[in-house]
Coordinates of C-alpha atoms in Angstrom, one line a residue:
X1 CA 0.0 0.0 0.0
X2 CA 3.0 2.5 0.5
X3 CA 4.3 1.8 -2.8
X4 CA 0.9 2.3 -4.6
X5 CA 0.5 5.5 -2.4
X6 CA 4.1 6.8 -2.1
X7 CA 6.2 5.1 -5.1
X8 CA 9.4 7.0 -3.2
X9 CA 8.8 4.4 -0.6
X10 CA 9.6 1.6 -2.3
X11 CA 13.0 0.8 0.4
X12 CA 10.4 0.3 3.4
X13 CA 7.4 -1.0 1.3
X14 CA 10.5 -3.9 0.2
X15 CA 10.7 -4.6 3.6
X16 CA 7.8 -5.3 5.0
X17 CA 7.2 -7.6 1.7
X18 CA 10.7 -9.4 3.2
X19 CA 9.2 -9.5 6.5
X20 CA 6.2 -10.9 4.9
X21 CA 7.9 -13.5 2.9
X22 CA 10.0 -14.2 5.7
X23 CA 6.6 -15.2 8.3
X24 CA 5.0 -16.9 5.6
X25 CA 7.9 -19.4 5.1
X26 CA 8.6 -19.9 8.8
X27 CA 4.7 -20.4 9.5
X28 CA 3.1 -22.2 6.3
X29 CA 6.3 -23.8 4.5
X30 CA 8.1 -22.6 1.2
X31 CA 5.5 -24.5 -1.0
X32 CA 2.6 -22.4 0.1
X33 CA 0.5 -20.4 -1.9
X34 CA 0.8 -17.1 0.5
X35 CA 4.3 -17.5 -0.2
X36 CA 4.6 -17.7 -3.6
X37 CA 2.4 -14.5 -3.9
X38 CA 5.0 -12.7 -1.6
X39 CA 8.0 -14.0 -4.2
X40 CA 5.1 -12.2 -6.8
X41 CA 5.2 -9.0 -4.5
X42 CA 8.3 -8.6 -4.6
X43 CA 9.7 -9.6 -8.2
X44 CA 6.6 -7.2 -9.3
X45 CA 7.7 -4.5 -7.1
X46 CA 11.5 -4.7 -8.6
X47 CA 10.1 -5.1 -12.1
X48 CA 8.4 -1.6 -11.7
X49 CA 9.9 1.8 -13.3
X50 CA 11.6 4.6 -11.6
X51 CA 10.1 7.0 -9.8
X52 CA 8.8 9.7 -12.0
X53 CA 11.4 12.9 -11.7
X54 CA 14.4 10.6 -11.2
X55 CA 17.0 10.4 -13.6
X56 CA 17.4 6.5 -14.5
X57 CA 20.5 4.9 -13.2
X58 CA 21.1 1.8 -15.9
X59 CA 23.1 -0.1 -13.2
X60 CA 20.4 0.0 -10.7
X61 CA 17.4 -0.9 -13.0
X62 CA 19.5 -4.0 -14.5
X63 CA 20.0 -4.9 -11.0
X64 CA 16.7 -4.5 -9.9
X65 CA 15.8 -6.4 -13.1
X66 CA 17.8 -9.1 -11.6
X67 CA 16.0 -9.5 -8.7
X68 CA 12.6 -9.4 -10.7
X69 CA 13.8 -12.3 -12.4
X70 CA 15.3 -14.5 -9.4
X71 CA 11.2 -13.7 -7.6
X72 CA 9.5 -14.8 -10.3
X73 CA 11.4 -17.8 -10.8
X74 CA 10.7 -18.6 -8.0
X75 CA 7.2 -18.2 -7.6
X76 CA 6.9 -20.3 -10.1
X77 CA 8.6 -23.3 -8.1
X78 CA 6.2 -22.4 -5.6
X79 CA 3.3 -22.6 -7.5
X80 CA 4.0 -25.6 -9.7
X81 CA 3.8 -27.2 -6.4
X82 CA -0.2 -26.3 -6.1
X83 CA -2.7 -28.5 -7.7
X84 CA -4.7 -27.1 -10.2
X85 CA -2.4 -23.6 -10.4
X86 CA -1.4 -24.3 -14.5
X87 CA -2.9 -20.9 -15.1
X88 CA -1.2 -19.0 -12.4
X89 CA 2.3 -20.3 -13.7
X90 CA 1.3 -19.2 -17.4
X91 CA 0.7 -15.3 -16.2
X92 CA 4.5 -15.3 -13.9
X93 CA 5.9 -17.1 -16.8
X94 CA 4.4 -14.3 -19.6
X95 CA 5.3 -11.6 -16.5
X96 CA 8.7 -12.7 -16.4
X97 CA 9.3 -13.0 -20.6
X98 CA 8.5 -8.9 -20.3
X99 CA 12.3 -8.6 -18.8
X100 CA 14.3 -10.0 -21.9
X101 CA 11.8 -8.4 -24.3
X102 CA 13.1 -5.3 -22.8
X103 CA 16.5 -6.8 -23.1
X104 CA 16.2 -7.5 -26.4
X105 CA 16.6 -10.6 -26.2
X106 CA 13.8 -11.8 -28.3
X107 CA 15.1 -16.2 -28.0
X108 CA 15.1 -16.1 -24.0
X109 CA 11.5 -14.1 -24.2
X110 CA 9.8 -17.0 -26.6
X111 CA 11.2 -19.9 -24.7
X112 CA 9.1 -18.2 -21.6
X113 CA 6.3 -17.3 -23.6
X114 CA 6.0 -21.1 -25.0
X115 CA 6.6 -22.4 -21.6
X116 CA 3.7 -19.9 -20.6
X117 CA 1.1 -21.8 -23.5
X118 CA 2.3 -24.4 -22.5
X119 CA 0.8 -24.1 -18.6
X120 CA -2.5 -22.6 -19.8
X121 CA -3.0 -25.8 -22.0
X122 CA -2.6 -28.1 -19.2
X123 CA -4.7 -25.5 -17.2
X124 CA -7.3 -26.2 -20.3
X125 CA -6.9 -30.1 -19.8
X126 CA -7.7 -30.0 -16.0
X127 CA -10.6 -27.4 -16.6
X128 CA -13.1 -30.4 -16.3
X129 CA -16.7 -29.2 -17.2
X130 CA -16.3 -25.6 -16.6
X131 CA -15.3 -24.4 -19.8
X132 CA -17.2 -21.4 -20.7
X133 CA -16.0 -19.9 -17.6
X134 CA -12.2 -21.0 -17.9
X135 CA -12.0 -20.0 -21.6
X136 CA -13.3 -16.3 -20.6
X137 CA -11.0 -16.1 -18.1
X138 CA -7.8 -17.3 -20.1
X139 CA -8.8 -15.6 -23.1
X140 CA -6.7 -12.3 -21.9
X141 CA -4.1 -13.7 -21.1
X142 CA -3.5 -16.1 -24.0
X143 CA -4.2 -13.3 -26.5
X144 CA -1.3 -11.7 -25.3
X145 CA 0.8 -14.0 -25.0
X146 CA 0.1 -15.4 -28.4
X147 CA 1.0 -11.3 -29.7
X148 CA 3.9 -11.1 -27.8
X149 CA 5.2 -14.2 -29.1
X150 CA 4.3 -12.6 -32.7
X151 CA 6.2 -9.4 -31.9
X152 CA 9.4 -11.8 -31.1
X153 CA 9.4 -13.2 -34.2
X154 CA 8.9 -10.1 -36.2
X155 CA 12.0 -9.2 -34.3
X156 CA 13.8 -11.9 -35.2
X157 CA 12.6 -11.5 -38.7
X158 CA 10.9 -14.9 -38.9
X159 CA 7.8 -13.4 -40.2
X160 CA 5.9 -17.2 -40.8
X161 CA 5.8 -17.7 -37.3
X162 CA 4.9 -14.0 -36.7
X163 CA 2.0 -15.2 -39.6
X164 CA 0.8 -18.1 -36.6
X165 CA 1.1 -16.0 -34.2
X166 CA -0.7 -13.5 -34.7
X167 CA -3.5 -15.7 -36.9
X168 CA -3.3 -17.9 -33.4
X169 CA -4.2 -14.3 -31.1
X170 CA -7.1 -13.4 -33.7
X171 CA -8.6 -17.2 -33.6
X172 CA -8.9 -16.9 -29.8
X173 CA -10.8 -13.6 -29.6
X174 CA -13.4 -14.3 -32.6
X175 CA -14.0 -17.8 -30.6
X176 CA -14.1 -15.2 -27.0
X177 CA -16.7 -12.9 -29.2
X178 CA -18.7 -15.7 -30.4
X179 CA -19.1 -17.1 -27.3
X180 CA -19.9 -13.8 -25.8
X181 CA -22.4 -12.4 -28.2
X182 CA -24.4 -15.5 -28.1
X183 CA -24.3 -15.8 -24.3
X184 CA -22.3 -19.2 -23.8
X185 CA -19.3 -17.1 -21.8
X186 CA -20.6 -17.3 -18.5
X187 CA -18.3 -14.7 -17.1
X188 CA -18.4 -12.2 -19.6
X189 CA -22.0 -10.4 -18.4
X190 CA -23.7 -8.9 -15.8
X191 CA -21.3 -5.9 -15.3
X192 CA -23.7 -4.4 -12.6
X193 CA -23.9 -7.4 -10.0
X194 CA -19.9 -8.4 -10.0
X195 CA -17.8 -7.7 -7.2
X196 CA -14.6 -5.6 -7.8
X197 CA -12.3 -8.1 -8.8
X198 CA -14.9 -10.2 -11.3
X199 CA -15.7 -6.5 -12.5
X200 CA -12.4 -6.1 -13.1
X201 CA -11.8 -9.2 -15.0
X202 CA -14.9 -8.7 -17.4
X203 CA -13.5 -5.1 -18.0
X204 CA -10.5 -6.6 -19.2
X205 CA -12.2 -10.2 -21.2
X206 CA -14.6 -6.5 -23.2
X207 CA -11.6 -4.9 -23.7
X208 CA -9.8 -7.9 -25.4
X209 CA -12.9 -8.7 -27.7
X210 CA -14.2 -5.8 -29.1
X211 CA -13.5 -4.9 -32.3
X212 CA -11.1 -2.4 -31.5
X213 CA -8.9 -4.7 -30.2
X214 CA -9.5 -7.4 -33.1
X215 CA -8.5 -4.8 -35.0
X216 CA -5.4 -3.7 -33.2
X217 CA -4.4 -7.7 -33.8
X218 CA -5.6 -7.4 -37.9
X219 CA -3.2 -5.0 -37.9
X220 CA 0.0 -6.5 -36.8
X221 CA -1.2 -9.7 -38.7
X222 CA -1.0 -7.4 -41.8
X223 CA 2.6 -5.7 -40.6
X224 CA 3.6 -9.8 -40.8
X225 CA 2.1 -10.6 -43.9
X226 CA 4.3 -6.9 -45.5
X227 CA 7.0 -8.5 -43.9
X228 CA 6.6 -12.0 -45.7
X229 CA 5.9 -9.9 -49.2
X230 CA 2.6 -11.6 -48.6
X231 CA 0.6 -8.7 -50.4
X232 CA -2.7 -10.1 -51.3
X233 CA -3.0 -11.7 -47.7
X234 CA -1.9 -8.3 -45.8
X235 CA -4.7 -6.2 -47.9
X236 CA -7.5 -8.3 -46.5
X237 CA -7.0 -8.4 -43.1
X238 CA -5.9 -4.5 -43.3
X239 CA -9.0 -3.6 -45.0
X240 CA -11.1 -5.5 -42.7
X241 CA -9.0 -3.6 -39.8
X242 CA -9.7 -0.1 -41.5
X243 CA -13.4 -0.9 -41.9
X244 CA -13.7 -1.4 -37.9
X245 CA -11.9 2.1 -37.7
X246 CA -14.2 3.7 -39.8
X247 CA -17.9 2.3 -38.1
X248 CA -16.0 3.7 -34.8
X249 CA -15.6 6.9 -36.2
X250 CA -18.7 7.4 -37.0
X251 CA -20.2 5.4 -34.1
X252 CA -18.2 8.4 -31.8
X253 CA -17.8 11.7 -34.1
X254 CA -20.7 14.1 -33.3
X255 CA -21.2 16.3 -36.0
X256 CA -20.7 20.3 -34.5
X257 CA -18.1 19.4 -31.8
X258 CA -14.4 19.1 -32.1
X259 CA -13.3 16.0 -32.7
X260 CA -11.5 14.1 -29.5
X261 CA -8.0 12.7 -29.7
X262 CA -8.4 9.8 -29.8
X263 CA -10.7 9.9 -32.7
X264 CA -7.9 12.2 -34.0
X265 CA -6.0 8.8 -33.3
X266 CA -8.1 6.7 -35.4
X267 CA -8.5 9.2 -38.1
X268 CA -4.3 8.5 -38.7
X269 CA -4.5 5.0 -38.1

């Protein structure tokens, strides 16, 4: 709560997360749940930027890079250790790819990434009969993983698996949308009756599947197919991305005002 309140606090917010950590392995063990979300705390709490006003110091952000890395591994130690905690793994293992995207290093970032499909798959296969609800709430997360993994391979210039990727990301949020607009997603209604964190949650799951955001994913598609010299392909999915831009122009321009930025933003894209 310090850090969220005062970021310039971050030295005694740290320690009380130590302390924390420190209870939690005396008094529940180092396999415990409570304790791998300290290690999260704490790796996310190193992983964060500077505090705004502060001239960077490159040493000290590699270093507290470092540290991010060495929490998240192992909370995910810890919480390959619960049953039934696939998903959980996936999102430390996409948190921690962030670090050597940063980096640049684009082969460590996809082995994480991969490693992070791979846990939400087996978190698919122990789903059991709740599927509508577990597909809503992995749809987010897969999505961007399967982008990220695209933006990897653009970097490495291996633009056919950019192709998947990307075609992979787009798959999943049509599927999310279908199931959504005809009702089958139980999670992804009912705004007005969810607690905060469900609310939350089915912010995010609207976020991923409207047609903004299938849009945003038609469009790095199309940056792949450029890439490839795969012309014919790249004009389709940009002109179905440009035809979502223009029905939210006109869903949001009212005729006699000044146009907002971020229809200014659309207007360019």
């Amino acid at each position: 709560e310090q850090q969220n309140e005062k970021p310039e606090n971050r030295a005694e917010a740290l320690q009380y997360l130590l302390r924390a950590l420190e209870l939690h392995t005396i008094g529940l063990g180092p396999k415990h749940p409570r304790t791998g979300q300290d290690l999260l705390r704490l790796a996310r709490l190193y992983q964060q930027t500077p505090v705004l006003g502060v001239a960077p110091d490159v040493s000290a952000n590699r270093n507290d890079e470092d540290r991010a890395i060495e929490y998240f591994e192992q909370a995910i130690e810890v919480f390959r250790a619960v049953k039934g905690a696939h998903k959980v793994v996936g999102s430390v293992q996409h948190d921690l790819a962030v670090i050597p995207v940063a980096r640049g290093d684009y082969p460590k970032a996809l082995g994480l990434l991969n490693e992070s499909m791979s846990s939400y798959k087996s978190q698919d296969e122990d789903s059991g009969d709740d599927v509508g609800t577990t597909f809503a709430e992995m749809c987010i997360d897969v999505v961007q993983v399967w982008r990220n993994m695209g933006e990897c391979h653009m970097n490495l210039k291996d633009y056919e698996h950019a192709i998947e990727c990307f075609t992979a990301a787009l798959d999943v949020q049509r599927e999310a949308r279908r199931r959504h607009d005809s009702g089958s997603c139980s999670d992804s209604s009912d705004l007005e009756s969810a607690g905060e964190e469900k609310f939350s949650f089915l912010v995010h799951l609207i976020q991923m599947i409207s047609d903004e955001s299938l849009a945003d994913t038609l469009r790095r598609l199309g940056k792949a197919f450029c890439a490839a010299e795969k012309y014919k392909e790249a004009l389709v999915v940009y002109k179905e991305a440009h035809q979502i831009h223009r029905a939210a122009l006109q869903q949001k321009s009212i005729p006699g005002r000044r146009a907002p930025l971020e229809i200014a933003a659309k207007q360019d894209q």
